[in-house]
Amino acid sequence: MKKKKNLWSFAVLPLYLFTLVFVVGPLVYMAAISFATNKEGYGVLWRFTTENYRKILDPVYLETFQQSLKLAFSSTLSIMLLGYPFGYFMAKLSDRRKKRMMLLLVIPFWVNSLIRLYGWIIILQTKGALNGFLLKLGLIEKPLKMLYSYPAVLLGMIYTLLPFMILSVYSSAEKMDWSLVEAAMDLGATPAQAFFSVTLKMTLPGLLSGMILTFIPSMGLFFIADILGGNKIVLVGSLIQDQMSRGSNWPFAAALAVILTFLTTLIIYLYRKITHVSELEGLY
């Protein structure tokens, strides 16, 4: 028994070392730099200060956080409204059709995300495919300015993150016991009542997982805002990247990253609390 325990400890040791070196280590270093003083030119001075965090309270940077949260909530809500029905009905398909739909969802991942986003530039630009199609149908009289706008960035977020919501909901809906829905309807529940009382509760973990997988990345996918927003939409990720490259202010960039990490950790904590409560309700 002791030999098995020692072998198990030895087997997981590389995992612990990897976590310490490549996860815990960078996070601790980032937090330490956030309290350091910026050095003119390049580098940092290891002089303790809280000025980097006080600087975040500047209205300009608070507006950046507000804009990032607004985009994250908007994209997550849109993805939820589109992805939940898709994943739900996908789980009810036959095995052959499930495989086909799964293949269609995975195919875009075979192409680099930057290339796919540049494809949206071709579609959304003034002389692009979408404006040409709308002009031919007579729905518009002159080309619409869709590119380099908030809706274009929102569309890019939805396009990039929608598969994560669909797959999360699908994984929950596929494992669901459909006989419970039939039992609820046999007891007099309408389809809507059966959905909200049984289906939604049983697929809630997948829905919440999809929301986490879409909300958190949408806070930091600054390259989507840069490509489709034309630097008009500034996210927290864009600000961090700008401070580390152009501004060379690593302590302030680290402070921004710490706040962003805190927000994402808080969201994950709330997700775990909600899922725990829903599991307890399911038991009773």
mmCIF file of C-alpha atoms in Angstrom:
data_model
loop_
_atom_site.group_PDB
_atom_site.id
_atom_site.type_symbol
_atom_site.label_atom_id
_atom_site.label_comp_id
_atom_site.label_asym_id
_atom_site.label_seq_id
_atom_site.Cartn_x
_atom_site.Cartn_y
_atom_site.Cartn_z
ATOM 1 C CA MET A 1 0.000 0.000 0.000
ATOM 2 C CA LYS A 2 2.834 2.390 0.862
ATOM 3 C CA LYS A 3 4.578 1.563 -2.422
ATOM 4 C CA LYS A 4 1.451 2.465 -4.391
ATOM 5 C CA LYS A 5 1.141 5.707 -2.446
ATOM 6 C CA ASN A 6 4.783 6.575 -3.119
ATOM 7 C CA LEU A 7 4.401 5.749 -6.818
ATOM 8 C CA TRP A 8 1.281 7.930 -7.006
ATOM 9 C CA SER A 9 3.075 10.818 -5.278
ATOM 10 C CA PHE A 10 6.028 10.448 -7.643
ATOM 11 C CA ALA A 11 3.694 10.373 -10.663
ATOM 12 C CA VAL A 12 1.903 13.629 -9.753
ATOM 13 C CA LEU A 13 5.106 15.432 -8.743
ATOM 14 C CA PRO A 14 5.779 16.758 -12.303
ATOM 15 C CA LEU A 15 2.244 18.179 -12.360
ATOM 16 C CA TYR A 16 2.831 20.046 -9.093
ATOM 17 C CA LEU A 17 6.203 21.332 -10.315
ATOM 18 C CA PHE A 18 4.672 22.484 -13.607
ATOM 19 C CA THR A 19 1.873 24.283 -11.741
ATOM 20 C CA LEU A 20 4.295 26.011 -9.387
ATOM 21 C CA VAL A 21 6.721 27.094 -12.120
ATOM 22 C CA PHE A 22 4.325 28.072 -14.915
ATOM 23 C CA VAL A 23 1.127 29.078 -13.059
ATOM 24 C CA VAL A 24 1.784 30.120 -9.459
ATOM 25 C CA GLY A 25 5.212 31.605 -10.194
ATOM 26 C CA PRO A 26 4.071 34.029 -12.938
ATOM 27 C CA LEU A 27 1.018 35.085 -10.884
ATOM 28 C CA VAL A 28 3.179 35.874 -7.843
ATOM 29 C CA TYR A 29 5.686 37.726 -10.034
ATOM 30 C CA MET A 30 2.873 39.714 -11.662
ATOM 31 C CA ALA A 31 1.456 40.675 -8.271
ATOM 32 C CA ALA A 32 4.933 41.720 -7.050
ATOM 33 C CA ILE A 33 5.568 43.895 -10.123
ATOM 34 C CA SER A 34 2.198 45.610 -9.649
ATOM 35 C CA PHE A 35 3.542 47.147 -6.416
ATOM 36 C CA ALA A 36 6.861 48.176 -7.982
ATOM 37 C CA THR A 37 7.795 51.597 -9.387
ATOM 38 C CA ASN A 38 8.112 52.173 -13.096
ATOM 39 C CA LYS A 39 11.617 52.959 -14.322
ATOM 40 C CA GLU A 40 12.073 55.544 -17.039
ATOM 41 C CA GLY A 41 13.086 53.909 -20.288
ATOM 42 C CA TYR A 42 12.811 50.212 -19.482
ATOM 43 C CA GLY A 43 12.423 47.962 -16.452
ATOM 44 C CA VAL A 44 11.157 48.485 -12.913
ATOM 45 C CA LEU A 45 12.456 49.799 -9.622
ATOM 46 C CA TRP A 46 11.740 47.485 -6.699
ATOM 47 C CA ARG A 47 10.367 50.323 -4.615
ATOM 48 C CA PHE A 48 6.996 49.558 -3.008
ATOM 49 C CA THR A 49 4.105 51.765 -4.133
ATOM 50 C CA THR A 50 0.330 51.584 -4.513
ATOM 51 C CA GLU A 51 0.284 54.304 -7.158
ATOM 52 C CA ASN A 52 -0.356 51.749 -9.922
ATOM 53 C CA TYR A 53 -3.663 50.764 -8.322
ATOM 54 C CA ARG A 54 -4.635 54.360 -7.565
ATOM 55 C CA LYS A 55 -4.008 55.153 -11.229
ATOM 56 C CA ILE A 56 -6.672 52.623 -12.241
ATOM 57 C CA LEU A 57 -9.265 54.819 -10.478
ATOM 58 C CA ASP A 58 -8.665 57.484 -13.122
ATOM 59 C CA PRO A 59 -11.924 58.014 -15.097
ATOM 60 C CA VAL A 60 -10.199 57.085 -18.370
ATOM 61 C CA TYR A 61 -9.181 53.646 -17.105
ATOM 62 C CA LEU A 62 -12.442 53.079 -15.244
ATOM 63 C CA GLU A 63 -14.241 53.732 -18.516
ATOM 64 C CA THR A 64 -12.066 51.055 -20.146
ATOM 65 C CA PHE A 65 -13.138 48.533 -17.514
ATOM 66 C CA GLN A 66 -16.739 49.631 -17.943
ATOM 67 C CA GLN A 67 -16.518 49.213 -21.713
ATOM 68 C CA SER A 68 -14.917 45.784 -21.332
ATOM 69 C CA LEU A 69 -17.619 44.629 -18.912
ATOM 70 C CA LYS A 70 -20.345 46.012 -21.183
ATOM 71 C CA LEU A 71 -18.952 44.131 -24.175
ATOM 72 C CA ALA A 72 -18.498 40.963 -22.096
ATOM 73 C CA PHE A 73 -22.095 41.045 -20.835
ATOM 74 C CA SER A 74 -23.495 41.893 -24.282
ATOM 75 C CA SER A 75 -21.554 39.149 -26.047
ATOM 76 C CA THR A 76 -22.322 36.570 -23.327
ATOM 77 C CA LEU A 77 -26.050 37.351 -23.430
ATOM 78 C CA SER A 78 -26.127 37.176 -27.236
ATOM 79 C CA ILE A 79 -24.135 33.939 -27.266
ATOM 80 C CA MET A 80 -26.422 32.438 -24.628
ATOM 81 C CA LEU A 81 -29.555 33.279 -26.637
ATOM 82 C CA LEU A 82 -28.045 31.758 -29.775
ATOM 83 C CA GLY A 83 -26.027 28.898 -28.308
ATOM 84 C CA TYR A 84 -28.468 27.410 -25.802
ATOM 85 C CA PRO A 85 -31.206 26.494 -28.329
ATOM 86 C CA PHE A 86 -28.558 25.236 -30.759
ATOM 87 C CA GLY A 87 -26.920 22.950 -28.180
ATOM 88 C CA TYR A 88 -30.281 21.817 -26.809
ATOM 89 C CA PHE A 89 -31.750 20.761 -30.164
ATOM 90 C CA MET A 90 -28.397 19.339 -31.262
ATOM 91 C CA ALA A 91 -28.578 16.894 -28.339
ATOM 92 C CA LYS A 92 -31.959 15.655 -29.616
ATOM 93 C CA LEU A 93 -30.639 14.761 -33.091
ATOM 94 C CA SER A 94 -29.800 11.261 -34.230
ATOM 95 C CA ASP A 95 -26.241 10.003 -33.736
ATOM 96 C CA ARG A 96 -25.352 10.522 -37.405
ATOM 97 C CA ARG A 97 -26.601 14.111 -37.420
ATOM 98 C CA LYS A 98 -24.861 14.802 -34.117
ATOM 99 C CA LYS A 99 -21.543 13.807 -35.678
ATOM 100 C CA ARG A 100 -22.185 16.049 -38.672
ATOM 101 C CA MET A 101 -23.055 19.040 -36.496
ATOM 102 C CA MET A 102 -20.037 18.390 -34.285
ATOM 103 C CA LEU A 103 -17.819 18.381 -37.368
ATOM 104 C CA LEU A 104 -19.295 21.677 -38.558
ATOM 105 C CA LEU A 105 -18.591 23.214 -35.143
ATOM 106 C CA VAL A 106 -14.994 21.976 -35.064
ATOM 107 C CA ILE A 107 -14.032 22.858 -38.661
ATOM 108 C CA PRO A 108 -13.548 26.625 -37.950
ATOM 109 C CA PHE A 109 -10.915 25.737 -35.328
ATOM 110 C CA TRP A 110 -8.781 24.250 -38.100
ATOM 111 C CA VAL A 111 -8.170 27.788 -39.381
ATOM 112 C CA ASN A 112 -6.284 30.424 -37.408
ATOM 113 C CA SER A 113 -8.653 32.830 -35.633
ATOM 114 C CA LEU A 114 -6.851 35.886 -37.048
ATOM 115 C CA ILE A 115 -7.420 34.664 -40.608
ATOM 116 C CA ARG A 116 -11.108 34.106 -39.865
ATOM 117 C CA LEU A 117 -11.433 37.604 -38.406
ATOM 118 C CA TYR A 118 -9.800 39.144 -41.469
ATOM 119 C CA GLY A 119 -12.420 37.274 -43.458
ATOM 120 C CA TRP A 120 -15.055 39.261 -41.565
ATOM 121 C CA ILE A 121 -13.318 42.468 -42.697
ATOM 122 C CA ILE A 122 -13.915 41.401 -46.301
ATOM 123 C CA ILE A 123 -17.575 40.748 -45.497
ATOM 124 C CA LEU A 124 -18.292 43.879 -43.426
ATOM 125 C CA GLN A 125 -16.323 46.561 -45.277
ATOM 126 C CA THR A 126 -18.133 49.235 -47.286
ATOM 127 C CA LYS A 127 -17.569 47.430 -50.593
ATOM 128 C CA GLY A 128 -17.834 44.034 -48.954
ATOM 129 C CA ALA A 129 -20.019 41.031 -49.621
ATOM 130 C CA LEU A 130 -22.734 41.912 -47.091
ATOM 131 C CA ASN A 131 -23.278 45.449 -48.372
ATOM 132 C CA GLY A 132 -23.294 44.179 -51.960
ATOM 133 C CA PHE A 133 -25.902 41.557 -51.063
ATOM 134 C CA LEU A 134 -28.131 44.101 -49.281
ATOM 135 C CA LEU A 135 -27.843 46.556 -52.201
ATOM 136 C CA LYS A 136 -28.875 43.876 -54.693
ATOM 137 C CA LEU A 137 -31.925 43.033 -52.596
ATOM 138 C CA GLY A 138 -32.835 46.713 -52.454
ATOM 139 C CA LEU A 139 -32.894 46.763 -48.661
ATOM 140 C CA ILE A 140 -30.442 49.685 -48.494
ATOM 141 C CA GLU A 141 -29.774 52.603 -50.835
ATOM 142 C CA LYS A 142 -26.122 53.151 -49.923
ATOM 143 C CA PRO A 143 -23.461 50.965 -48.228
ATOM 144 C CA LEU A 144 -23.629 50.770 -44.452
ATOM 145 C CA LYS A 145 -20.604 51.551 -42.296
ATOM 146 C CA MET A 146 -20.474 48.317 -40.319
ATOM 147 C CA LEU A 147 -16.732 47.796 -39.983
ATOM 148 C CA TYR A 148 -14.729 49.420 -37.163
ATOM 149 C CA SER A 149 -17.756 49.794 -34.911
ATOM 150 C CA TYR A 150 -19.126 48.327 -31.685
ATOM 151 C CA PRO A 151 -21.547 45.957 -33.503
ATOM 152 C CA ALA A 152 -18.640 44.624 -35.581
ATOM 153 C CA VAL A 153 -16.639 43.837 -32.432
ATOM 154 C CA LEU A 154 -19.705 42.238 -30.833
ATOM 155 C CA LEU A 155 -20.199 40.116 -33.958
ATOM 156 C CA GLY A 156 -16.557 39.028 -33.814
ATOM 157 C CA MET A 157 -16.924 38.012 -30.166
ATOM 158 C CA ILE A 158 -20.071 36.018 -30.903
ATOM 159 C CA TYR A 159 -18.481 34.296 -33.892
ATOM 160 C CA THR A 160 -15.336 33.365 -31.954
ATOM 161 C CA LEU A 161 -16.928 32.195 -28.695
ATOM 162 C CA LEU A 162 -20.279 30.742 -29.795
ATOM 163 C CA PRO A 163 -18.960 27.146 -30.244
ATOM 164 C CA PHE A 164 -17.912 27.020 -26.568
ATOM 165 C CA MET A 165 -21.475 27.773 -25.444
ATOM 166 C CA ILE A 166 -22.980 25.271 -27.877
ATOM 167 C CA LEU A 167 -20.653 22.458 -26.814
ATOM 168 C CA SER A 168 -21.183 23.184 -23.094
ATOM 169 C CA VAL A 169 -24.970 23.103 -23.392
ATOM 170 C CA TYR A 170 -24.823 20.064 -25.667
ATOM 171 C CA SER A 171 -22.734 18.095 -23.163
ATOM 172 C CA SER A 172 -25.358 18.723 -20.437
ATOM 173 C CA ALA A 173 -28.412 18.171 -22.625
ATOM 174 C CA GLU A 174 -27.057 14.925 -24.062
ATOM 175 C CA LYS A 175 -26.721 13.393 -20.565
ATOM 176 C CA MET A 176 -30.183 14.517 -19.526
ATOM 177 C CA ASP A 177 -32.861 11.957 -18.703
ATOM 178 C CA TRP A 178 -35.602 12.911 -21.177
ATOM 179 C CA SER A 179 -38.084 10.639 -19.405
ATOM 180 C CA LEU A 180 -38.280 13.250 -16.618
ATOM 181 C CA VAL A 181 -39.598 15.789 -19.117
ATOM 182 C CA GLU A 182 -42.180 13.282 -20.332
ATOM 183 C CA ALA A 183 -43.164 12.539 -16.731
ATOM 184 C CA ALA A 184 -43.664 16.245 -16.017
ATOM 185 C CA MET A 185 -45.916 16.591 -19.069
ATOM 186 C CA ASP A 186 -47.850 13.456 -18.089
ATOM 187 C CA LEU A 187 -48.518 15.081 -14.717
ATOM 188 C CA GLY A 188 -50.132 18.059 -16.459
ATOM 189 C CA ALA A 189 -47.227 20.447 -17.088
ATOM 190 C CA THR A 190 -47.249 22.423 -20.311
ATOM 191 C CA PRO A 191 -44.157 22.228 -22.570
ATOM 192 C CA ALA A 192 -43.051 25.621 -21.235
ATOM 193 C CA GLN A 193 -43.525 24.549 -17.610
ATOM 194 C CA ALA A 194 -41.683 21.286 -18.238
ATOM 195 C CA PHE A 195 -38.820 23.198 -19.816
ATOM 196 C CA PHE A 196 -38.369 25.693 -16.975
ATOM 197 C CA SER A 197 -38.970 23.209 -14.147
ATOM 198 C CA VAL A 198 -36.973 20.241 -15.503
ATOM 199 C CA THR A 199 -34.940 20.890 -18.658
ATOM 200 C CA LEU A 200 -33.487 24.258 -17.695
ATOM 201 C CA LYS A 201 -32.493 23.066 -14.212
ATOM 202 C CA MET A 202 -30.814 19.934 -15.561
ATOM 203 C CA THR A 203 -28.912 21.810 -18.269
ATOM 204 C CA LEU A 204 -28.031 24.755 -15.992
ATOM 205 C CA PRO A 205 -24.466 23.486 -15.284
ATOM 206 C CA GLY A 206 -23.728 23.404 -19.014
ATOM 207 C CA LEU A 207 -25.271 26.835 -19.512
ATOM 208 C CA LEU A 208 -23.231 28.324 -16.672
ATOM 209 C CA SER A 209 -20.049 26.652 -17.965
ATOM 210 C CA GLY A 210 -20.692 28.159 -21.387
ATOM 211 C CA MET A 211 -21.219 31.587 -19.825
ATOM 212 C CA ILE A 212 -17.889 31.316 -18.007
ATOM 213 C CA LEU A 213 -16.122 30.150 -21.190
ATOM 214 C CA THR A 214 -17.507 33.159 -23.082
ATOM 215 C CA PHE A 215 -17.556 35.922 -20.472
ATOM 216 C CA ILE A 216 -13.979 35.574 -19.232
ATOM 217 C CA PRO A 217 -12.260 35.450 -22.674
ATOM 218 C CA SER A 218 -14.374 38.337 -23.965
ATOM 219 C CA MET A 219 -12.760 40.543 -21.303
ATOM 220 C CA GLY A 220 -9.296 39.954 -22.743
ATOM 221 C CA LEU A 221 -9.654 39.168 -26.465
ATOM 222 C CA PHE A 222 -8.272 42.554 -27.426
ATOM 223 C CA PHE A 223 -7.156 41.456 -30.903
ATOM 224 C CA ILE A 224 -10.822 41.165 -31.943
ATOM 225 C CA ALA A 225 -11.432 44.766 -30.865
ATOM 226 C CA ASP A 226 -8.247 45.874 -32.640
ATOM 227 C CA ILE A 227 -9.095 44.129 -35.933
ATOM 228 C CA LEU A 228 -12.851 44.747 -36.158
ATOM 229 C CA GLY A 229 -13.041 47.881 -34.009
ATOM 230 C CA GLY A 230 -10.140 49.780 -35.534
ATOM 231 C CA ASN A 231 -8.799 50.844 -32.103
ATOM 232 C CA LYS A 232 -12.110 52.615 -31.410
ATOM 233 C CA ILE A 233 -13.106 49.970 -28.872
ATOM 234 C CA VAL A 234 -10.448 49.763 -26.138
ATOM 235 C CA LEU A 235 -10.606 46.740 -23.821
ATOM 236 C CA VAL A 236 -8.610 46.017 -20.684
ATOM 237 C CA GLY A 237 -6.502 43.551 -22.672
ATOM 238 C CA SER A 238 -5.729 46.263 -25.222
ATOM 239 C CA LEU A 239 -4.690 48.615 -22.425
ATOM 240 C CA ILE A 240 -2.385 46.003 -20.867
ATOM 241 C CA GLN A 241 -0.781 45.236 -24.215
ATOM 242 C CA ASP A 242 -0.346 48.948 -24.923
ATOM 243 C CA GLN A 243 1.304 49.590 -21.538
ATOM 244 C CA MET A 244 3.742 46.716 -22.018
ATOM 245 C CA SER A 245 4.775 47.611 -25.570
ATOM 246 C CA ARG A 246 4.393 51.318 -26.282
ATOM 247 C CA GLY A 247 4.270 52.751 -22.789
ATOM 248 C CA SER A 248 6.791 50.326 -21.267
ATOM 249 C CA ASN A 249 4.977 50.686 -17.950
ATOM 250 C CA TRP A 250 5.100 47.122 -16.689
ATOM 251 C CA PRO A 251 3.996 47.847 -13.082
ATOM 252 C CA PHE A 252 0.789 49.531 -14.257
ATOM 253 C CA ALA A 253 0.153 46.733 -16.763
ATOM 254 C CA ALA A 254 0.649 44.207 -13.956
ATOM 255 C CA ALA A 255 -1.818 46.089 -11.734
ATOM 256 C CA LEU A 256 -4.404 46.014 -14.523
ATOM 257 C CA ALA A 257 -3.774 42.281 -14.962
ATOM 258 C CA VAL A 258 -4.178 41.680 -11.217
ATOM 259 C CA ILE A 259 -7.559 43.465 -11.193
ATOM 260 C CA LEU A 260 -8.653 41.510 -14.273
ATOM 261 C CA THR A 261 -7.547 38.258 -12.632
ATOM 262 C CA PHE A 262 -9.457 39.179 -9.475
ATOM 263 C CA LEU A 263 -12.635 39.841 -11.491
ATOM 264 C CA THR A 264 -12.399 36.536 -13.351
ATOM 265 C CA THR A 265 -11.681 34.671 -10.105
ATOM 266 C CA LEU A 266 -14.745 36.274 -8.516
ATOM 267 C CA ILE A 267 -16.879 35.209 -11.469
ATOM 268 C CA ILE A 268 -15.602 31.626 -11.235
ATOM 269 C CA TYR A 269 -16.303 31.620 -7.478
ATOM 270 C CA LEU A 270 -19.891 32.778 -8.069
ATOM 271 C CA TYR A 271 -20.249 30.124 -10.775
ATOM 272 C CA ARG A 272 -19.168 27.398 -8.343
ATOM 273 C CA LYS A 273 -21.590 28.694 -5.703
ATOM 274 C CA ILE A 274 -24.517 28.741 -8.145
ATOM 275 C CA THR A 275 -23.772 25.271 -9.498
ATOM 276 C CA HIS A 276 -23.424 23.921 -5.949
ATOM 277 C CA VAL A 277 -26.826 25.347 -4.990
ATOM 278 C CA SER A 278 -28.425 23.977 -8.177
ATOM 279 C CA GLU A 279 -26.980 20.512 -7.472
ATOM 280 C CA LEU A 280 -28.402 20.588 -3.934
ATOM 281 C CA GLU A 281 -31.815 21.617 -5.290
ATOM 282 C CA GLY A 282 -31.601 18.752 -7.787
ATOM 283 C CA LEU A 283 -31.061 16.278 -4.953
ATOM 284 C CA TYR A 284 -34.208 17.406 -3.190
#
